[in-house]
Amino acid sequence: MRLTVIGTGYLGAVHAACMADIGHEVLGVDVDPGKIRALSEGRPPFYEPGLDDVLTGAIASGRLRFSTSLSEAAAFGEVHFVCVGTPQQADSDAADLRHVEAVIDGLAPHLTRPCLVVGKSTVPVGTTPRLAARLASGAPAGAHVEIAWNPEFLREGFAVADTLRPDRIVAGVTSAGADRMLREVYAPMLAADVPYISTDPATAELVKVAANSFLATKISFINAMAEVCDASGADVVTLADALGHDTRIGRRFLHAGLGFGGGCLPKDIRAFTARAGELGVGEAVRFLHEVDHINLRQRQRTVALARELSGGSLSGLRIAVLGATFKPDSDDVRDSPALAVAAAVHGEGAQVRVHDPEGIGNARSAQPQLRYEADVTTACEGADLVLHLTEWSAYREIDPVKLARVVRTPRLLDARNHLDAARWRSAGWQVRTPGRPALAVLPGPQRGTASGHSARECAAVPAAPAEGTVLSRSPK
Ligand code: UGA
């Protein structure tokens, strides 16, 4: 089929390359000529494992090319995928739909023959009929231009695999013809028995935000339990393991740590609560405010714990930060908990040196006041405290014996609960992981905390608000 993919960010670039990979003729379109140039040369404008191979393969096959022209897109495609961003509005929790609307308004006047426009961007429930009316009035082909909603569930870091082998395909359609076309687009996936859920556009729009809300709730649930563990002496990892054996609950997304960030979960739960309010059912999703609040509190707790481990003040201390991106295997620092904590400890007067395997460029643009280092050893030189904030697998390869010789004080706060605490302890490190207070006082070369307080006392230390950093929002 001849497909266009409009918007070549994380979602669109991967979708375009993967659709060409499965045999379609694809034209990727973006307003950013720099992005289009890079993609045309087979260079993804962001870090995503495996994407460069699929991209270069698709370009070499002659089935994938890129353009900045919506009129070219209209002339080329029978199906147009809309993959532009829907960020949070600057002055409210609601989604900003201006990019989606710009694509619809820019494309419509060029649509002179029947086609299907398929939204993949995350939008508030009820958006599709509004856009359908805009298309129908703006397109010369009028009612022959149909619209469908087909949300995307890919995760950064696994985007290619998630696109080629999705858990499910959700098609929000208003006609059998649109359904047929989408089944044809995804024929290889359907042949591989990927579940295909054909529904109305409102349900399809809602599936996406409901899925992200559920995932966010699961993460905040286990982080809330980590707070209870810190106060009661229980262990959150064992708790999550035990809960996870219940197949109704499951172990995935019960990883307690610094909480969720990125360009999706935080803004999606906020946009959902805003939309529910407009629909008069704000009460129904009020718990999502609490989910957001618990999530942001993990950043404050981490800073408080760092302060406590350092004897009450971070001022003048040298702090090494391992990880800046919102998750590993991505260079994305949007709403990154790691970067927020790094900025907050800097705000409390610490000299911060940040390392990240892929995210330094983006992190430097977002937080230019921090110092960035290209290798772990340099970041940790003379450090009074090491903060492990993003769980890159490379950090598990660090030799704690060697690193102990580099730092001034072998003291580690593993906010992601990911490093082998026993190994670090036996190399002489004092190790603290949130939600695991019992481990903080297990026998080891160094016991307890630097200040001599018990772990439970540490957890009870209130967070001092850090100036100039967004660690919290007012609860609504
Ligand atoms: C998320 C969803 O997982 C995708 O299904 C969805 O398609 C995507 O948003 C989107 O809406 O586009 P992504 O933002 O790539 O994907 O990241 P996740 O893997 O969901 O992780 C989100 C955050 O939660 C990360 O900061 C991660 O560190 C954190 N997290 C995840 C935890 O703190 N604990 C966990 O157990 C799992």
XYZ file of C-alpha atoms and ligand atoms in Angstrom:
513
model
C 0.000 0.000 0.000
C 1.055 3.617 -0.391
C 1.260 5.136 3.074
C 2.370 8.481 4.396
C 3.547 9.051 7.960
C 3.202 12.678 8.975
C 5.411 13.676 11.905
C 8.733 11.841 12.170
C 9.495 12.007 15.891
C 9.884 8.884 18.021
C 6.569 7.493 16.917
C 6.526 8.541 13.261
C 10.128 7.735 12.339
C 9.791 4.239 13.759
C 6.346 3.713 12.222
C 7.523 4.878 8.784
C 10.607 2.644 8.803
C 8.669 -0.374 10.084
C 5.798 0.043 7.607
C 8.342 0.077 4.769
C 10.058 -2.919 6.374
C 6.850 -4.954 6.129
C 6.484 -4.118 2.443
C 4.548 -0.857 2.062
C 5.600 2.156 -0.027
C 6.099 4.899 2.555
C 6.608 8.659 2.463
C 7.624 10.207 5.791
C 6.761 13.892 6.187
C 7.901 16.469 8.712
C 8.044 20.263 8.947
C 11.664 20.075 10.166
C 14.010 19.977 7.131
C 16.957 18.979 9.362
C 15.110 15.905 10.568
C 14.070 14.994 7.027
C 17.639 15.341 5.792
C 18.981 13.121 8.578
C 16.296 10.475 8.056
C 16.837 10.503 4.270
C 20.503 9.740 4.933
C 19.479 6.862 7.198
C 20.358 8.680 10.433
C 17.667 8.642 13.143
C 17.554 12.082 14.831
C 17.346 10.384 18.256
C 18.756 7.299 19.929
C 16.607 4.213 19.502
C 18.239 0.760 19.479
C 17.779 -1.064 16.160
C 16.133 1.830 14.327
C 19.155 2.701 12.171
C 19.220 -0.813 10.692
C 15.512 -0.847 9.833
C 15.761 2.697 8.480
C 18.755 2.096 6.229
C 17.288 -1.228 5.057
C 13.973 0.433 4.168
C 15.683 3.309 2.321
C 17.898 0.885 0.416
C 14.840 -1.142 -0.620
C 13.476 1.992 -2.321
C 10.243 1.740 -0.332
C 10.951 4.614 2.083
C 11.657 8.252 1.399
C 11.046 11.541 3.146
C 9.684 14.982 2.310
C 8.543 18.214 3.921
C 5.573 18.610 1.582
C 1.992 17.844 2.592
C 0.804 18.279 -1.014
C 3.289 15.590 -2.055
C 1.944 13.430 0.771
C -1.648 13.936 -0.405
C -0.715 13.029 -3.981
C 1.210 9.941 -2.834
C -0.806 8.192 -0.152
C -3.993 6.187 0.159
C -3.548 6.024 3.948
C -2.098 8.971 5.917
C -0.847 8.301 9.455
C -0.774 11.329 11.732
C 2.072 10.894 14.233
C 2.774 14.407 15.534
C 3.222 15.266 19.211
C 0.444 16.231 21.619
C 2.383 17.813 24.505
C 0.912 19.264 27.672
C -0.378 22.829 27.250
C 1.914 25.433 28.784
C -0.747 26.843 31.112
C -2.912 23.814 31.907
C -2.925 20.013 32.237
C -4.794 19.574 28.955
C -3.222 18.244 25.753
C -2.068 20.767 23.180
C -3.550 19.614 19.867
C -2.141 22.380 17.720
C 0.234 20.089 15.782
C -2.516 17.567 14.999
C -4.833 20.349 13.875
C -2.074 21.902 11.748
C -1.564 18.583 9.944
C -5.303 18.151 9.307
C -5.657 21.743 8.103
C -2.499 21.540 5.994
C -3.361 18.209 4.400
C -7.103 18.681 3.778
C -6.940 21.161 0.838
C -4.736 18.692 -1.087
C -7.012 15.672 -0.620
C -8.716 15.430 -3.997
C -9.394 11.675 -4.008
C -10.713 9.125 -1.497
C -8.276 8.252 1.286
C -8.063 7.294 4.930
C -6.481 9.574 7.528
C -5.385 7.558 10.580
C -4.524 9.292 13.831
C -1.838 7.611 15.921
C -1.037 10.531 18.224
C -2.411 10.368 21.779
C -5.470 12.623 21.908
C -8.288 13.382 24.363
C -11.335 11.152 23.948
C -13.754 12.825 21.532
C -11.125 14.342 19.228
C -11.775 12.173 16.138
C -15.274 13.481 15.203
C -14.014 17.059 15.549
C -11.133 16.365 13.190
C -13.454 14.466 10.815
C -15.619 17.580 10.466
C -12.514 19.698 9.815
C -11.331 17.275 7.138
C -14.733 17.024 5.487
C -15.082 20.786 5.201
C -11.493 21.403 4.098
C -10.928 18.533 1.629
C -12.056 18.749 -2.016
C -12.862 15.010 -1.782
C -15.255 15.848 1.095
C -16.987 12.818 2.572
C -14.672 10.478 0.638
C -11.925 11.340 3.102
C -12.398 9.120 6.137
C -10.725 9.267 9.516
C -9.847 6.496 11.972
C -7.936 6.343 15.256
C -5.254 3.707 15.717
C -3.297 4.387 18.928
C 0.320 3.364 19.328
C 1.670 1.503 22.342
C 5.391 1.432 21.591
C 7.925 1.963 24.343
C 11.074 4.002 23.794
C 14.033 1.649 23.786
C 11.887 -1.143 22.291
C 10.127 0.913 19.642
C 11.066 -1.215 16.626
C 10.113 -4.531 18.249
C 6.898 -3.036 19.646
C 5.921 -1.772 16.177
C 6.757 -4.955 14.293
C 5.371 -7.278 16.971
C 2.772 -5.277 18.918
C 0.768 -6.739 21.829
C -2.420 -5.677 20.066
C -3.702 -3.415 17.325
C -6.612 -1.146 18.169
C -8.593 0.335 15.278
C -11.184 3.015 16.001
C -13.203 3.131 12.783
C -16.574 4.346 11.558
C -16.883 2.190 8.420
C -16.176 -1.326 7.177
C -14.001 0.185 4.431
C -11.696 1.884 6.937
C -11.488 -1.333 8.928
C -10.561 -3.275 5.790
C -7.802 -0.810 4.918
C -6.272 -0.982 8.398
C -6.375 -4.781 8.342
C -4.525 -4.628 5.025
C -1.889 -2.235 6.435
C -1.252 -4.599 9.352
C -1.698 -7.854 7.405
C 1.687 -9.353 8.441
C 0.891 -8.721 12.111
C -2.580 -10.217 11.775
C -1.049 -13.250 10.054
C 1.166 -13.609 13.133
C -1.963 -13.681 15.335
C -1.545 -10.229 16.890
C -4.974 -9.452 18.420
C -6.866 -6.860 16.353
C -9.553 -4.929 18.188
C -11.954 -3.115 15.909
C -13.985 -0.508 17.746
C -15.320 3.036 17.593
C -12.907 6.010 17.617
C -13.825 7.113 21.169
C -12.948 3.702 22.616
C -9.718 3.600 20.612
C -8.691 7.048 21.879
C -9.532 5.981 25.409
C -7.624 2.676 25.240
C -4.405 4.621 24.888
C -4.807 7.000 27.821
C -6.375 4.282 29.969
C -3.378 1.999 29.311
C -0.867 4.699 30.242
C -2.948 5.644 33.295
C -2.964 2.044 34.449
C 0.805 1.717 33.999
C 1.396 4.996 35.848
C -0.906 3.844 38.652
C 0.978 0.568 38.973
C 4.303 2.391 39.278
C 2.975 4.880 41.814
C 1.339 2.060 43.763
C 4.649 0.271 44.275
C 6.419 3.556 45.043
C 3.778 4.311 47.676
C 4.487 0.842 49.099
C 8.202 1.713 49.101
C 7.406 4.674 51.341
C 5.495 2.363 53.683
C 8.437 -0.061 53.607
C 10.845 2.724 54.571
C 8.640 3.602 57.528
C 8.025 0.026 58.651
C 11.287 -1.773 57.950
C 9.791 -3.963 55.194
C 11.454 -4.645 51.840
C 9.741 -3.362 48.686
C 11.546 -5.684 46.269
C 10.463 -8.807 48.135
C 7.002 -7.290 48.446
C 6.824 -6.701 44.664
C 8.127 -10.216 43.959
C 5.483 -11.722 46.214
C 2.712 -9.550 44.738
C 3.882 -10.321 41.223
C 3.380 -14.053 41.648
C -0.324 -13.347 41.694
C -1.037 -13.506 37.976
C -3.913 -11.059 38.438
C -1.331 -8.483 39.550
C 1.835 -9.454 37.633
C 5.417 -8.354 38.358
C 5.916 -5.950 35.432
C 5.763 -2.220 36.191
C 6.121 -2.940 39.891
C 9.706 -1.719 39.860
C 9.991 0.704 42.768
C 12.406 3.568 42.264
C 12.513 7.148 41.160
C 9.160 6.993 39.385
C 8.015 7.603 35.849
C 8.914 10.390 33.464
C 9.238 10.848 29.725
C 7.102 12.411 27.061
C 4.078 10.147 27.615
C 3.000 8.884 31.037
C 3.152 12.205 32.953
C 1.418 14.346 30.344
C -1.086 11.635 29.414
C -2.450 11.225 32.947
C -2.735 15.006 33.278
C -4.466 15.401 29.908
C -6.821 12.572 30.845
C -7.843 14.232 34.115
C -8.353 17.530 32.276
C -10.531 15.844 29.645
C -12.524 13.908 32.245
C -13.202 17.229 33.982
C -14.535 18.689 30.719
C -16.778 15.649 30.359
C -18.130 16.171 33.880
C -16.543 12.985 35.245
C -13.492 14.487 36.917
C -14.290 12.577 40.127
C -13.897 9.262 38.303
C -10.199 9.831 37.619
C -9.334 11.972 40.603
C -6.999 9.224 41.790
C -4.694 10.137 38.895
C -3.844 13.392 40.687
C -2.603 11.242 43.549
C -0.707 8.991 41.125
C 1.039 12.100 39.768
C 1.673 13.399 43.260
C 3.182 10.112 44.528
C 5.339 10.013 41.428
C 6.780 13.495 41.884
C 7.284 12.828 45.603
C 9.847 10.112 44.734
C 12.118 12.847 43.390
C 11.851 14.777 46.658
C 12.419 11.602 48.675
C 15.568 10.871 46.707
C 16.954 14.346 47.349
C 16.029 14.066 51.046
C 17.753 10.711 51.271
C 20.856 12.087 49.553
C 20.889 14.953 52.022
C 20.509 12.632 54.975
C 23.190 10.233 53.753
C 25.482 13.247 53.518
C 24.929 14.323 57.097
C 22.130 16.852 56.581
C 23.395 19.169 53.851
C 24.496 18.821 50.252
C 26.101 22.229 50.093
C 29.672 22.104 48.810
C 29.637 18.332 48.334
C 30.765 16.699 45.138
C 28.001 14.472 43.803
C 28.288 12.063 40.874
C 25.037 11.371 39.037
C 24.766 8.194 36.989
C 21.967 8.573 34.465
C 20.117 11.588 33.062
C 17.525 10.097 30.725
C 14.000 9.205 31.873
C 14.738 5.538 31.260
C 17.615 3.452 29.885
C 18.123 2.797 26.143
C 16.826 6.239 25.244
C 18.378 9.698 24.921
C 15.093 11.309 25.970
C 15.279 13.631 28.987
C 11.712 14.967 28.812
C 10.345 15.123 32.367
C 13.254 12.938 33.430
C 13.200 12.129 37.162
C 16.983 11.653 37.045
C 17.663 15.075 35.596
C 15.195 16.717 37.988
C 17.061 15.199 40.952
C 20.448 16.198 39.507
C 19.203 19.785 39.112
C 17.719 19.768 42.609
C 20.938 18.660 44.331
C 22.796 21.274 42.294
C 20.206 23.774 43.555
C 21.127 22.779 47.122
C 24.729 23.788 46.528
C 26.333 20.484 45.479
C 28.915 20.297 42.703
C 27.208 17.875 40.355
C 28.840 15.812 37.627
C 26.439 13.895 35.441
C 27.167 10.869 33.291
C 24.771 9.249 30.836
C 25.594 6.822 28.009
C 23.388 8.538 25.404
C 21.563 11.492 26.920
C 24.260 14.082 27.634
C 23.473 16.251 24.596
C 19.778 16.541 25.436
C 20.484 16.857 29.160
C 22.926 19.707 28.573
C 20.325 21.618 26.544
C 17.713 21.092 29.277
C 19.950 21.747 32.307
C 23.009 23.669 31.064
C 24.102 24.636 34.587
C 25.169 21.052 35.378
C 28.547 19.614 34.527
C 28.571 16.585 32.236
C 31.237 13.898 31.895
C 31.727 11.383 29.129
C 32.846 8.570 31.409
C 31.784 7.201 34.762
C 35.225 7.405 36.354
C 35.638 11.117 35.643
C 32.098 11.829 36.879
C 32.904 10.024 40.137
C 36.362 11.514 40.801
C 36.502 12.823 44.370
C 32.754 12.279 44.872
C 31.241 12.391 48.339
C 28.153 10.598 47.094
C 27.195 8.648 43.956
C 23.550 8.831 42.870
C 22.383 6.059 40.554
C 19.312 7.550 38.875
C 18.737 5.766 35.528
C 19.180 2.022 35.298
C 21.405 1.689 32.219
C 22.724 -1.874 32.018
C 26.266 -0.459 31.679
C 26.079 0.713 35.290
C 25.680 -2.867 36.436
C 29.057 -3.563 34.829
C 30.832 -0.969 36.984
C 33.539 -2.499 39.173
C 32.758 -1.109 42.643
C 36.249 -2.013 43.894
C 37.886 0.179 41.249
C 35.346 2.972 41.645
C 35.877 3.015 45.421
C 39.477 4.155 44.723
C 38.240 7.072 42.626
C 35.655 8.619 44.960
C 36.350 10.500 48.180
C 33.674 8.602 50.137
C 32.323 5.260 48.879
C 28.669 6.099 49.397
C 25.960 5.081 46.921
C 22.273 5.922 46.705
C 20.713 3.503 44.217
C 17.426 5.272 43.560
C 16.487 2.759 40.843
C 17.035 -0.358 42.913
C 19.040 -1.864 40.135
C 22.645 -2.348 41.234
C 23.934 -5.386 43.102
C 23.966 -3.858 46.580
C 25.775 -6.834 48.153
C 28.608 -6.551 45.629
C 29.008 -2.821 46.223
C 28.869 -3.298 49.980
C 31.521 -5.957 49.947
C 33.702 -3.520 47.979
C 33.472 -1.127 50.919
C 30.525 1.016 49.831
C 27.777 2.303 52.035
C 24.670 1.596 49.953
C 21.121 2.862 50.360
C 18.134 1.944 48.222
C 14.710 3.510 48.845
C 12.087 1.039 50.048
C 14.727 -1.349 51.404
C 15.591 0.017 54.841
C 16.558 -3.378 56.242
C 19.355 -3.636 53.668
C 20.772 -0.335 54.841
C 21.717 -1.892 58.168
C 22.740 -5.343 56.946
C 26.253 -6.333 58.015
C 28.873 -4.914 55.679
C 32.175 -3.082 55.726
C 30.241 0.067 56.652
C 27.021 -0.019 58.613
C 24.069 2.322 58.738
C 24.279 5.790 57.327
C 26.984 8.382 57.282
C 25.306 10.510 59.888
C 24.835 7.603 62.248
C 21.052 7.822 61.977
C 19.126 4.602 61.443
C 17.698 4.012 57.990
C 14.223 4.606 59.348
C 15.253 7.989 60.662
C 16.707 8.767 57.235
C 13.446 8.034 55.498
C 11.582 10.273 57.901
C 13.689 13.332 57.088
C 11.416 15.812 55.299
C 12.377 17.099 51.885
C 13.516 20.694 51.691
C 12.093 22.339 48.584
C 14.842 22.831 46.022
C 14.734 26.168 44.311
C 14.521 26.470 40.566
C 13.594 22.855 39.921
C 10.242 21.253 39.312
C 10.063 18.479 41.844
C 6.421 18.888 42.725
C 3.151 20.378 41.563
C 0.346 21.568 43.770
C -2.104 18.730 44.340
C -5.473 19.492 42.777
C 5.018 4.437 27.701
C 4.179 3.155 27.621
O 4.837 2.090 28.315
C 3.965 2.744 26.168
O 3.118 1.609 26.091
C 3.324 3.930 25.431
O 3.146 3.620 24.050
C 4.222 5.151 25.548
O 4.399 5.476 26.932
C 3.542 6.285 24.834
O 2.477 6.726 25.301
O 3.983 6.660 23.751
P 7.638 4.952 27.519
O 7.278 6.372 27.824
O 8.605 4.663 26.422
O 6.295 4.127 27.165
O 8.252 4.366 28.842
P 7.923 3.188 29.883
O 8.736 2.010 29.592
O 6.460 3.003 30.035
O 8.489 3.862 31.213
C 7.926 5.088 31.681
C 8.604 5.510 32.944
O 8.219 4.669 34.019
C 10.130 5.491 32.915
O 10.595 6.685 33.523
C 10.490 4.277 33.745
O 11.734 4.413 34.372
C 9.358 4.253 34.752
N 9.060 2.931 35.327
C 8.631 1.923 34.530
C 9.194 2.726 36.681
O 9.583 3.643 37.438
N 8.884 1.510 37.214
C 8.453 0.489 36.445
O 8.173 -0.600 36.997
C 8.329 0.693 35.073
